[in-house]
Amino acid sequence: MKSTPNDKLTRFIVLFEGRSGSTYFVESLDSHPRIRAEKELLARLKKDIERGRAEPADQLERVRRLYVAGDHDYDVIGFKTKPKDIMDREGLAAILREHEVRVILLQRRNRIKHLVSLVNAMQLNEATGDWNLYDESDRQPKLRVDIDYCRNLLANLEKGN
């Protein structure tokens, strides 16, 4: 471990919409020994805020602690979050500016593939409790979906829900 903070630390945030490949992307980054890439740390805190166990300021403090160059061997540190999980957008924006954080926007271009991925993930989550396939034996059978159901889901995706 280094004995002094890394002044050349690069910080990032991945803003993503669900089913855009963010888990694969962040896990790939995190597999590098010089990169620390956190998963959805704001989502966990948002649930605590909604249950009255935390405040929006707790999200900001968690981000500040992550971005402060401490006693470690990382050159790059960041995390991913959905915009809807950010409780204090102005406060987060100030932190991003203060630390010169690089912002990565991740979304799926093909909306139909996005929709199919969402429907498959919903089926997987219902069966296993996970939104992503981690074990091939959990793969769900092909399914048929109602076209009106798909239209409604696609309209919600377009609204950012």
Phi, psi and omega in degrees: 000145177287150180266349178235154179297151179275105182287343183260022182298129174264131181245147179216161170224137175254113174265122187221158169259151181305149177066034181250003181094014185293323180296312178300315181300310183290321177296324177296315177300314184294340180287346177281134184294343182257005182238132171249117181235112181274151174279209190284073182291333179285331179295318179299315180290327179299319178298319178295322178296315180296333179269002179079014181262358181204170179241157176306327179298335179294325175297314182297320179296321179297318179294316178303313181298322179295318186278346179288125180292111181251201183273085182206176182255015181278146172258337185224134178222137177189187181205170176244152176201151171277140178307326182292345180269358180273116184275332179230086184295320180294318179296318178295318179301321179296319178296318180299318178294314182303320184260008180050051183284136176277130183256126177248120177262126184234119174212159180272129180288317183278107185292329179290316176298324177299313180299313180299318178298319179296314180298316178298318180294321178298318178295316179297316180298320179297323183278325189239342186087358178248146178270346181239150180276110179254339181229121184304332179291346178271356182303134184270154178292159176301148180227159175256141178235149179288136183297323178293323176299316179295319178301315179295317178298316180296321178297319178294322177298317181295332178278350181090017180269000000 
